[in-house]
Coordinates of C-alpha atoms in Angstrom, one line a residue:
Chain E
M44 CA 36.0 20.7 0.1
G45 CA 33.8 20.9 -3.1
S46 CA 30.1 21.4 -3.4
I47 CA 27.0 19.8 -5.6
T48 CA 24.1 22.0 -6.7
F49 CA 20.6 20.8 -6.5
I50 CA 18.2 22.7 -8.6
E51 CA 14.3 22.3 -7.7
H52 CA 11.8 22.1 -10.3
D53 CA 10.9 25.7 -9.7
G54 CA 14.4 26.8 -10.1
N55 CA 15.6 27.2 -6.6
R56 CA 19.1 26.4 -6.1
H57 CA 20.9 24.8 -3.1
E58 CA 24.5 24.4 -3.0
V59 CA 25.5 21.6 -0.5
D60 CA 29.0 20.7 0.6
I61 CA 30.5 17.3 -0.2
E62 CA 30.9 14.8 2.2
E63 CA 32.8 11.9 0.5
G64 CA 31.2 8.4 1.1
S65 CA 27.8 9.5 1.9
S66 CA 25.0 9.1 -0.4
L67 CA 23.6 12.0 -2.8
M68 CA 20.1 11.4 -1.1
Q69 CA 21.8 11.7 2.4
A70 CA 23.5 14.9 1.3
A71 CA 20.0 16.3 0.2
L72 CA 18.5 15.3 3.6
D73 CA 21.2 16.7 5.7
N74 CA 20.8 20.0 4.0
S75 CA 17.0 20.1 3.9
V76 CA 16.7 20.1 0.2
P77 CA 13.1 20.4 -0.5
G78 CA 11.6 17.9 -2.8
V79 CA 13.5 14.5 -1.6
D80 CA 11.4 12.2 0.3
A81 CA 13.6 9.4 0.7
D82 CA 10.5 7.4 2.1
C83 CA 12.4 4.0 2.2
G84 CA 15.6 5.6 3.7
G85 CA 18.0 4.5 1.0
E86 CA 17.1 0.9 0.0
C87 CA 16.4 1.7 -3.6
A88 CA 12.8 0.7 -3.0
C89 CA 10.4 3.6 -3.1
G90 CA 11.7 5.7 -6.0
T91 CA 11.1 9.0 -3.9
C92 CA 14.8 10.5 -3.9
H93 CA 14.8 10.9 -8.0
V94 CA 17.2 13.3 -9.3
I95 CA 18.1 14.1 -12.8
V96 CA 22.0 14.6 -13.1
D97 CA 23.1 17.4 -15.6
K98 CA 24.2 15.7 -18.7
K99 CA 27.8 16.9 -18.6
W100 CA 28.0 15.1 -15.3
A101 CA 26.3 11.9 -16.2
S102 CA 29.6 9.9 -16.5
V103 CA 30.9 11.2 -13.0
A104 CA 27.6 10.4 -11.3
G105 CA 27.2 6.8 -13.2
I106 CA 24.6 4.9 -14.4
A107 CA 21.6 3.4 -12.9
T108 CA 21.7 -0.2 -12.0
E109 CA 19.0 -2.6 -13.1
V110 CA 17.0 -2.5 -9.9
E111 CA 17.3 1.2 -9.7
N112 CA 15.8 1.3 -13.3
Q113 CA 12.8 -0.9 -12.4
M114 CA 11.9 1.8 -9.8
L115 CA 12.6 4.8 -12.0
D116 CA 10.6 3.2 -14.6
M117 CA 7.4 3.9 -12.4
T118 CA 7.7 7.7 -12.8
P119 CA 6.5 9.4 -15.8
E120 CA 9.5 12.2 -15.1
K121 CA 12.1 9.5 -15.8
A122 CA 14.9 11.1 -18.1
A123 CA 18.0 9.7 -19.8
T124 CA 20.3 10.7 -16.8
S125 CA 17.8 9.9 -14.0
R126 CA 19.3 8.4 -10.8
L127 CA 17.8 7.7 -7.3
S128 CA 19.9 9.7 -5.3
C129 CA 20.2 7.0 -2.6
Q130 CA 22.4 4.8 -5.1
V131 CA 24.8 7.7 -6.1
K132 CA 27.9 7.8 -3.9
V133 CA 29.4 11.2 -3.2
T134 CA 32.9 11.8 -4.2
E135 CA 35.4 14.6 -4.5
A136 CA 35.3 14.3 -8.3
M137 CA 31.5 15.5 -8.1
D138 CA 32.8 19.2 -7.2
G139 CA 30.5 21.4 -9.2
M140 CA 28.0 18.8 -10.3
V141 CA 24.4 19.9 -10.9
V142 CA 21.3 17.5 -10.4
R143 CA 17.7 18.6 -11.1
L144 CA 14.7 17.6 -8.9
P145 CA 11.6 16.3 -10.9
E146 CA 8.3 18.3 -10.4
F147 CA 7.0 15.3 -8.4
Q148 CA 8.4 12.5 -6.6
M149 CA 6.6 9.1 -7.2
Chain H
M174 CA -27.7 -22.1 -23.6
N175 CA -25.0 -21.9 -26.1
I176 CA -22.9 -19.7 -24.3
L177 CA -23.2 -21.5 -20.8
S178 CA -22.8 -25.0 -22.4
S179 CA -19.7 -23.7 -24.4
I180 CA -18.1 -22.6 -21.2
V181 CA -19.0 -25.6 -19.3
E182 CA -17.7 -28.1 -21.9
K183 CA -14.6 -26.1 -22.2
S184 CA -14.1 -25.8 -18.3
T185 CA -14.7 -29.6 -17.8
S186 CA -11.9 -30.2 -20.4
L187 CA -9.4 -28.4 -18.1
V188 CA -9.3 -25.3 -20.1
S189 CA -9.2 -22.3 -17.6
I190 CA -12.2 -20.1 -17.2
P191 CA -10.1 -16.7 -17.8
F192 CA -9.0 -18.3 -21.1
V193 CA -12.6 -18.9 -22.2
V194 CA -13.5 -15.5 -21.1
E195 CA -10.8 -13.9 -23.1
K196 CA -11.7 -15.9 -26.0
T197 CA -15.2 -15.2 -25.9
A198 CA -14.9 -11.5 -25.0
K199 CA -15.6 -10.0 -28.3
V200 CA -18.8 -11.9 -28.8
I201 CA -20.3 -12.2 -25.1
P202 CA -20.9 -9.2 -23.1
M203 CA -18.8 -9.4 -19.9
P204 CA -21.6 -9.5 -17.4
L205 CA -23.2 -12.3 -19.1
Q206 CA -19.9 -14.1 -19.0
I207 CA -19.4 -13.7 -15.2
K208 CA -23.1 -14.7 -14.8
G209 CA -22.4 -18.0 -16.7
V210 CA -19.2 -18.8 -14.7
H211 CA -21.2 -18.2 -11.6
L212 CA -24.2 -20.6 -12.7
F213 CA -21.4 -23.2 -13.9
L214 CA -19.4 -23.2 -10.4
K215 CA -22.9 -23.6 -8.7
A216 CA -23.9 -26.4 -10.7
K217 CA -20.6 -27.9 -10.4
G218 CA -20.6 -27.7 -6.6
K219 CA -23.8 -29.8 -6.6
V220 CA -22.4 -32.4 -8.9
W221 CA -18.8 -32.5 -7.7
K222 CA -17.4 -31.6 -4.1
G223 CA -15.6 -28.6 -4.7
K224 CA -12.8 -27.4 -2.3
P225 CA -14.6 -26.3 1.0
V226 CA -14.9 -22.8 1.9
P227 CA -13.5 -22.2 5.5
V228 CA -16.3 -21.1 8.0
F229 CA -15.5 -18.8 10.7
N230 CA -17.3 -18.5 14.0
E231 CA -16.2 -15.9 16.4
S232 CA -14.9 -17.0 19.8
P233 CA -12.7 -14.8 22.4
I234 CA -9.1 -14.7 21.2
P235 CA -6.9 -16.0 24.2
D236 CA -4.1 -13.9 25.9
V237 CA -1.1 -14.7 23.5
S238 CA 1.1 -15.6 26.8
T239 CA -0.9 -18.8 27.2
L240 CA -0.1 -20.2 23.7
A241 CA 2.9 -22.3 22.6
I242 CA 4.9 -20.1 20.0
E243 CA 3.9 -23.0 17.1
D244 CA 0.2 -22.4 18.0
I245 CA 0.0 -18.8 17.3
D246 CA -2.1 -18.2 14.3
V247 CA -2.1 -14.5 12.9
S248 CA -4.3 -15.3 10.1
N249 CA -7.5 -15.5 12.5
P250 CA -9.8 -13.0 11.0
F251 CA -10.9 -11.9 14.3
L252 CA -7.4 -10.7 15.5
F253 CA -7.9 -7.1 14.6
K254 CA -11.7 -7.6 15.1
Q255 CA -11.0 -8.0 18.9
N256 CA -8.1 -5.5 18.9
M257 CA -5.9 -8.3 20.0
W258 CA -3.1 -7.9 17.3
G259 CA -0.7 -5.8 19.2
S260 CA 0.5 -8.5 21.9
Y261 CA 0.5 -11.2 19.2
F262 CA 2.8 -9.5 16.7
K263 CA 5.2 -8.2 19.5
R264 CA 5.7 -11.8 20.8
L265 CA 6.3 -12.8 17.3
R266 CA 8.8 -10.0 16.5
D267 CA 10.7 -10.8 19.9
E268 CA 10.8 -14.7 20.0
C269 CA 10.2 -15.8 16.5
P270 CA 10.4 -13.0 14.0
V271 CA 10.1 -15.4 10.9
H272 CA 7.4 -17.8 12.2
Y273 CA 5.8 -20.9 10.6
Q274 CA 2.0 -21.8 10.9
K275 CA 1.4 -25.1 9.6
N276 CA -2.3 -25.7 10.4
S277 CA -4.1 -22.5 9.7
P278 CA -7.6 -22.4 7.8
F279 CA -5.6 -21.1 4.9
G280 CA -3.1 -23.8 4.8
P281 CA 0.7 -23.2 6.1
F282 CA 2.3 -20.0 5.8
W283 CA 5.4 -18.0 7.1
S284 CA 5.2 -14.6 8.8
I285 CA 7.6 -12.0 8.4
T286 CA 7.2 -9.6 11.3
R287 CA 10.2 -7.4 11.8
Y288 CA 10.8 -4.3 9.5
E289 CA 14.2 -5.1 8.3
D290 CA 13.0 -8.5 7.2
I291 CA 10.1 -7.1 5.5
V292 CA 12.0 -4.6 3.5
F293 CA 14.3 -7.6 2.2
V294 CA 11.2 -10.0 1.0
D295 CA 9.5 -6.9 -0.4
K296 CA 12.5 -5.8 -2.5
R297 CA 13.4 -9.2 -3.6
H298 CA 10.7 -10.0 -6.3
D299 CA 13.3 -12.3 -7.9
L300 CA 13.2 -14.6 -4.8
F301 CA 9.4 -14.1 -3.8
S302 CA 6.6 -14.0 -6.3
A303 CA 3.4 -12.0 -5.9
E304 CA 1.5 -14.5 -8.0
P305 CA -1.3 -15.7 -7.9
I306 CA -2.9 -13.3 -5.4
I307 CA -1.5 -11.2 -2.5
V308 CA -3.9 -12.3 0.4
I309 CA -3.3 -15.3 2.7
G310 CA -6.2 -17.5 1.2
D311 CA -6.5 -18.8 -2.3
R312 CA -8.5 -17.3 -5.0
P313 CA -12.2 -18.1 -5.0
E314 CA -12.7 -20.4 -8.0
G315 CA -13.7 -18.7 -11.5
M316 CA -12.6 -15.3 -10.0
A317 CA -9.2 -15.4 -12.0
I318 CA -9.1 -11.7 -12.6
E319 CA -5.6 -10.3 -13.6
T320 CA -4.3 -7.4 -11.6
F321 CA -0.8 -6.4 -11.7
I322 CA -0.3 -6.2 -7.9
A323 CA -0.5 -10.2 -8.2
M324 CA 2.0 -10.5 -11.2
D325 CA 5.7 -10.5 -11.3
P326 CA 8.1 -8.5 -13.7
P327 CA 8.2 -7.8 -16.6
K328 CA 4.5 -8.5 -17.2
H329 CA 3.7 -6.4 -13.9
D330 CA 5.8 -3.5 -15.1
V331 CA 3.9 -3.3 -18.6
Q332 CA 0.5 -3.2 -17.1
R333 CA 1.3 -1.0 -14.2
Q334 CA 2.7 1.7 -16.6
A335 CA -0.5 1.5 -18.4
V336 CA -2.7 2.8 -15.7
Q337 CA -0.4 4.5 -13.2
N338 CA -0.7 7.9 -14.7
V339 CA -4.2 8.2 -13.6
V340 CA -3.0 8.7 -10.0
A341 CA 0.3 10.1 -10.8
P342 CA 0.9 13.3 -9.0
K343 CA 0.6 15.6 -12.3
N344 CA -2.9 14.3 -12.9
L345 CA -3.9 14.8 -9.2
V346 CA -3.4 18.5 -9.5
E347 CA -6.0 18.5 -12.1
M348 CA -8.5 16.9 -9.7
E349 CA -7.5 18.3 -6.5
G350 CA -10.1 21.3 -6.6
L351 CA -13.0 18.9 -7.4
I352 CA -12.1 16.4 -4.6
R353 CA -11.7 19.3 -2.2
S354 CA -15.2 20.8 -3.2
R355 CA -16.9 17.4 -2.8
A356 CA -15.2 16.9 0.8
V357 CA -16.1 20.4 1.9
D358 CA -19.7 19.5 0.8
V359 CA -19.8 16.4 3.3
L360 CA -18.1 18.3 6.2
D361 CA -20.6 21.3 5.8
N362 CA -23.5 19.1 6.2
L363 CA -22.5 17.0 9.3
P364 CA -24.8 17.1 12.3
I365 CA -23.1 19.5 15.0
D366 CA -23.3 18.5 18.9
E367 CA -25.2 15.2 18.3
P368 CA -23.9 11.5 17.9
F369 CA -23.1 10.1 14.3
D370 CA -21.4 7.3 12.7
W371 CA -18.0 8.8 11.2
V372 CA -17.6 5.8 9.3
E373 CA -20.7 5.9 7.6
K374 CA -21.1 9.6 7.1
V375 CA -17.5 10.6 6.5
S376 CA -15.0 7.8 5.7
V377 CA -17.2 5.8 3.3
E378 CA -18.8 8.8 1.7
L379 CA -15.6 10.6 1.0
T380 CA -13.9 7.7 -0.2
S381 CA -16.9 6.9 -2.5
R382 CA -17.0 10.5 -3.8
M383 CA -13.2 10.4 -4.7
L384 CA -13.4 7.1 -6.6
A385 CA -16.5 8.6 -8.4
T386 CA -14.3 11.4 -9.1
L387 CA -11.3 9.4 -10.3
F388 CA -13.6 7.2 -12.6
D389 CA -16.0 9.9 -13.8
F390 CA -18.5 7.6 -12.3
P391 CA -22.1 8.2 -12.2
Y392 CA -22.1 10.5 -9.1
E393 CA -25.6 9.4 -7.7
D394 CA -24.6 5.8 -7.9
R395 CA -21.2 6.3 -6.0
R396 CA -21.8 4.2 -3.0
K397 CA -21.8 1.1 -5.3
L398 CA -18.2 1.7 -5.6
A399 CA -17.6 1.1 -2.1
Y400 CA -20.0 -1.8 -2.0
W401 CA -18.2 -3.6 -4.9
S402 CA -14.9 -3.1 -3.2
D403 CA -16.3 -4.7 0.2
V404 CA -17.7 -7.6 -1.7
I405 CA -14.4 -8.2 -3.9
A406 CA -12.0 -8.0 -1.0
A407 CA -14.0 -10.0 1.8
S408 CA -14.5 -13.7 0.8
P409 CA -14.0 -16.0 3.7
E410 CA -11.6 -18.2 1.6
T411 CA -9.1 -15.2 0.8
T412 CA -9.1 -13.0 4.0
G413 CA -11.5 -14.7 6.3
G414 CA -14.0 -12.2 5.6
E415 CA -18.0 -12.2 5.6
C416 CA -19.0 -11.9 2.0
S417 CA -20.5 -15.0 0.1
A418 CA -19.2 -16.3 -3.3
D419 CA -23.0 -15.5 -4.5
E420 CA -22.5 -11.8 -3.2
M421 CA -19.3 -11.5 -4.9
F422 CA -20.3 -12.9 -8.2
L423 CA -23.5 -10.8 -8.5
G424 CA -21.2 -7.7 -7.4
A425 CA -18.7 -8.6 -10.0
A426 CA -21.4 -8.8 -12.7
E427 CA -22.9 -5.6 -11.7
M428 CA -19.8 -3.7 -11.8
A429 CA -19.0 -5.1 -15.2
T430 CA -22.2 -3.8 -16.6
Y431 CA -21.7 -0.4 -15.1
F432 CA -18.2 0.0 -16.4
T433 CA -18.7 -1.5 -19.7
K434 CA -21.6 1.3 -20.2
L435 CA -19.1 3.9 -19.0
W436 CA -16.5 2.6 -21.3
R437 CA -18.7 2.6 -24.5
E438 CA -20.1 6.1 -23.3
K439 CA -16.4 7.6 -23.3
E440 CA -15.5 5.7 -26.3
A441 CA -18.1 7.3 -28.4
K442 CA -17.2 10.6 -27.1
K443 CA -13.6 10.0 -28.3
A444 CA -14.8 8.8 -31.7
A445 CA -17.0 12.1 -32.0
G446 CA -13.4 13.9 -31.5
E447 CA -14.7 15.4 -27.9
E448 CA -12.2 16.5 -25.3
M449 CA -11.4 13.5 -23.2
G450 CA -11.1 14.1 -19.1
Y451 CA -8.5 13.2 -16.8
D452 CA -10.5 10.1 -15.5
L453 CA -9.2 6.6 -15.5
I454 CA -11.3 5.3 -18.5
S455 CA -10.6 8.4 -20.7
L456 CA -6.9 8.0 -19.9
L457 CA -7.3 4.2 -20.9
L458 CA -8.9 5.0 -24.0
T459 CA -6.4 7.5 -25.1
N460 CA -3.3 5.2 -24.5
E461 CA -2.4 2.9 -27.7
K462 CA -1.5 0.1 -25.1
T463 CA -4.7 0.1 -23.5
K464 CA -7.4 1.5 -25.6
N465 CA -8.6 -2.0 -26.4
M466 CA -8.4 -3.1 -22.9
I467 CA -12.3 -3.9 -22.9
D468 CA -11.7 -6.9 -25.2
R469 CA -9.4 -8.4 -22.6
P470 CA -12.2 -8.7 -19.6
M471 CA -9.9 -10.3 -16.9
E472 CA -7.5 -7.4 -17.1
F473 CA -10.3 -4.7 -17.7
M474 CA -12.0 -6.1 -14.5
G475 CA -8.7 -6.8 -12.5
N476 CA -7.5 -3.0 -13.0
L477 CA -10.8 -1.7 -12.0
A478 CA -11.1 -4.1 -9.0
L479 CA -7.5 -3.0 -8.0
L480 CA -8.1 0.5 -8.2
I481 CA -11.3 0.4 -6.4
V482 CA -10.1 -1.7 -3.6
G483 CA -6.9 0.1 -3.5
G484 CA -8.6 3.4 -3.3
N485 CA -11.3 2.3 -0.8
D486 CA -10.4 0.5 2.4
T487 CA -7.4 2.0 2.6
T488 CA -8.1 5.4 2.7
R489 CA -11.5 5.0 4.4
N490 CA -9.8 3.3 7.3
S491 CA -7.1 6.1 7.5
M492 CA -9.8 8.6 7.7
T493 CA -11.4 6.8 10.7
G494 CA -8.0 6.0 12.3
G495 CA -6.6 9.4 12.3
I496 CA -9.8 10.5 14.2
L497 CA -9.4 7.8 16.9
A498 CA -5.6 8.1 17.0
L499 CA -6.1 11.9 18.0
N500 CA -8.7 11.0 20.6
Q501 CA -6.3 8.3 22.1
F502 CA -3.4 10.9 22.1
P503 CA -5.3 14.2 23.1
D504 CA -2.2 16.4 23.5
E505 CA -1.2 15.6 19.6
F506 CA -4.7 17.3 18.9
V507 CA -3.7 20.3 20.7
K508 CA -0.5 20.5 19.1
L509 CA -2.2 20.1 15.6
K510 CA -4.6 23.0 16.3
K511 CA -1.5 25.2 17.1
D512 CA 0.4 24.2 14.2
P513 CA -1.7 23.1 11.1
T514 CA 1.6 22.9 9.0
L515 CA 2.1 19.5 10.8
I516 CA -0.6 18.2 8.6
P517 CA 1.4 16.6 5.9
N518 CA 3.8 15.0 8.4
M519 CA 0.7 13.7 10.6
V520 CA -0.9 12.2 7.3
S521 CA 2.3 9.8 7.3
E522 CA 2.1 8.9 11.1
I523 CA -1.8 8.1 10.6
I524 CA -0.9 5.9 7.6
R525 CA 1.9 4.0 9.7
W526 CA -0.1 4.1 13.0
Q527 CA -3.3 2.6 11.2
T528 CA -1.6 0.3 8.5
P529 CA -5.1 -0.2 6.7
L530 CA -3.9 -3.2 4.9
A531 CA -2.1 -5.4 7.4
Y532 CA 0.0 -7.4 5.1
M533 CA 1.0 -8.7 1.5
R534 CA 1.6 -12.2 0.8
R535 CA 4.4 -13.7 -1.6
V536 CA 5.5 -17.5 -2.8
A537 CA 9.1 -18.3 -2.5
K538 CA 10.6 -19.2 -5.7
E539 CA 13.4 -21.1 -4.5
D540 CA 14.8 -22.0 -0.8
V541 CA 15.5 -18.8 0.9
E542 CA 17.0 -18.1 4.3
V543 CA 15.5 -15.2 6.2
N544 CA 16.7 -14.4 9.6
G545 CA 17.9 -17.8 10.3
K546 CA 15.0 -19.8 9.2
T547 CA 14.9 -21.6 5.9
I548 CA 11.9 -20.8 3.8
K549 CA 11.3 -23.7 1.1
K550 CA 10.4 -23.0 -2.4
G551 CA 6.6 -22.7 -2.8
D552 CA 5.9 -21.7 0.7
K553 CA 3.5 -18.8 1.2
V554 CA 5.3 -15.9 3.0
V555 CA 3.1 -13.2 4.6
M556 CA 4.8 -9.7 5.2
W557 CA 3.0 -8.1 8.0
Y558 CA 3.3 -4.4 7.5
V559 CA 1.1 -3.8 10.6
S560 CA 4.0 -5.5 12.8
G561 CA 6.9 -4.0 10.9
N562 CA 5.3 -0.5 11.4
R563 CA 5.5 -1.3 15.2
D564 CA 8.8 -2.7 15.2
E565 CA 11.0 -1.3 18.2
R566 CA 14.2 -2.0 16.3
Q567 CA 13.4 0.4 13.7
I568 CA 10.9 2.9 15.0
E569 CA 11.3 4.8 18.3
Q570 CA 8.2 4.5 20.7
P571 CA 6.1 2.6 17.8
D572 CA 3.0 2.6 19.9
E573 CA 2.8 6.3 20.2
F574 CA 1.1 8.5 17.9
M575 CA 3.1 11.7 17.4
I576 CA 2.3 13.9 14.6
D577 CA 5.6 15.5 14.5
R578 CA 7.5 12.1 14.5
K579 CA 10.9 12.4 12.8
R580 CA 11.2 10.3 9.5
A581 CA 7.4 9.7 9.8
R582 CA 7.3 8.9 6.1
N583 CA 9.7 5.7 6.5
H584 CA 6.6 3.6 7.2
L585 CA 5.9 0.2 5.5
S586 CA 2.0 0.7 4.7
F587 CA 2.9 1.4 1.2
G588 CA 5.0 -1.7 0.8
F589 CA 8.5 -1.3 -0.9
G590 CA 10.0 -2.3 -4.3
V591 CA 8.0 -2.8 -7.6
H592 CA 4.8 -3.4 -5.9
R593 CA 5.0 0.0 -3.7
C594 CA 1.5 1.6 -3.7
M595 CA 0.6 3.4 -6.8
G596 CA -1.9 5.6 -5.2
N597 CA 0.3 6.8 -2.4
R598 CA 0.1 10.4 -3.5
L599 CA -3.5 10.4 -4.0
A600 CA -4.0 8.9 -0.4
E601 CA -1.8 11.5 1.0
M602 CA -3.7 14.2 -0.8
Q603 CA -7.2 13.2 0.5
L604 CA -6.2 12.8 3.9
R605 CA -4.4 16.1 3.9
I606 CA -7.5 17.8 2.5
L607 CA -9.7 16.2 5.0
W608 CA -7.5 17.5 8.0
E609 CA -7.1 20.9 6.3
E610 CA -10.9 21.4 6.0
L611 CA -11.7 19.6 9.5
L612 CA -9.3 22.1 11.2
K613 CA -11.2 25.1 9.5
R614 CA -14.6 23.9 11.0
F615 CA -14.3 22.0 14.1
D616 CA -12.9 22.6 17.4
N617 CA -13.4 18.9 18.5
I618 CA -14.2 15.6 17.2
E619 CA -15.0 13.2 20.2
V620 CA -14.9 9.4 19.7
L621 CA -18.1 8.4 22.0
D622 CA -17.6 4.5 22.2
E623 CA -15.1 1.7 21.3
P624 CA -15.2 1.6 17.5
E625 CA -16.3 -1.7 15.9
Y626 CA -13.7 -3.5 13.7
V627 CA -13.9 -5.3 10.3
Q628 CA -13.6 -9.3 10.3
S629 CA -10.6 -9.8 8.2
N630 CA -7.1 -10.8 8.4
F631 CA -6.0 -8.3 5.4
V632 CA -8.2 -5.2 6.1
K633 CA -7.4 -3.5 9.2
G634 CA -10.4 -1.1 9.6
Y635 CA -13.5 -0.1 11.1
T636 CA -17.3 -0.8 10.5
K637 CA -18.6 1.8 13.0
M638 CA -17.3 4.8 15.2
M639 CA -19.6 7.0 16.8
V640 CA -18.4 10.7 17.4
K641 CA -19.8 14.0 18.2
I642 CA -18.3 17.2 16.6
T643 CA -18.2 20.6 18.0
A644 CA -17.9 23.6 15.9
K645 CA -15.3 25.9 16.0
A646 CA -16.3 29.5 17.8
E647 CA -16.8 32.1 15.3

């Protein structure tokens, strides 16, 4: 079983085990990673589970959908590899992936 | 009389008032234009019969079990005032979650009352339009201000992005210290061991101070901000409120005068090369897209009105609602005093429990099926957040106030999708500051009488709540 690392804005790292089929947001919540609010519970409708995927892992994580981008456009911290973690399905191919949390969730 | 006659002439030839106002913005000061439109509409009212404004006379609301389902009308502006809303929405959720009322004083409308259906409607801006207004009734004539809360993408996205940074978390960090010191000043001067009105002395005062901070508005005139917010959001034809069109137009003209002056002062500061602050107008002036917003009065007024109303009723009534909730659930107050780290979670629970804005309205852009009912293109659709936040299907023991509720953040009060509340973090911060400072000072805040509620189908709030506070033992 592989793992994914969340890095908080202050540099704190949280390594979480991969549970295939679950969302990246759920992985953060299940492991109490601070900084992921998930106010809508995974509906792609609040923008509070924003993560910035490490560039090397961007193609593995996939690109944001149109609806997702519309939410992400509302945060000033949006970056080229930004995703809403509720829309990223975790797979074994993500073993070793690094994602960063923004300073603030919108 | 040139200005007015030009407006009258153009308006009667079916050119919309906002268009005329936009076109003349550079030559005629905004407050004069608003007064002109008001005079024109008054004159028109005397000559032609305009659309009648509904009149609401209060009478006791019957027990919901005595009504046929089709006769239930949750747009009644006394439903919250008489504290009867709970049983009405429960019956709709259980028996008819997507409900059609065809004869309301605001015209026919659909009610969406379950959490899941509300999330669906809120997310699907492709199916449900927020234009031209997000309350049940129609816009008062002549007040066609442009606010992005009532615009669809892509126009919405551009407008919102222009102003959202003023309440973005990064900017709030800059303002937290000032907001806290102004709150502390209010709390340190409250009467101890004697009755006073919490709404007046704390909730209205604190939200006015916060708005004055946000706008860098003349501090001694801050209560005007609360007053303008009240008159803008409370006309009978929009929400069943108590404000007359005259009051609204005079309020709007006064607001335009104040903010035009403020804008020009900041503009001069900028021209002189002085350092700009973190307030709204400074941010608008330093942004390429918005630095000339004053030349687009409907947009200028619309954005100000949205921020004033959005930052006022909501937080004000959550400040009162939190006190009431802890009085109705005294064990939670004990729990809170033992563990003040619960404050952030409690803040979300207060916002759910209160739901200070009861709904947002949409219009179907095509025929849409929701939970077995077919909503026709053009029909009004009201998403009752106040009901979804008490939906037993989604939230455990929804009528209980639990400061340590799990997933307390998953409430509907901020809405979901592109129109999600922009000031959510500001609201949470203000309530957090209030409770942090209250717990430092007071041992008890006792509600003495039943509170009095606002007449409105939109603002779920309080006009008066008498309390007595006990200082913390040294």
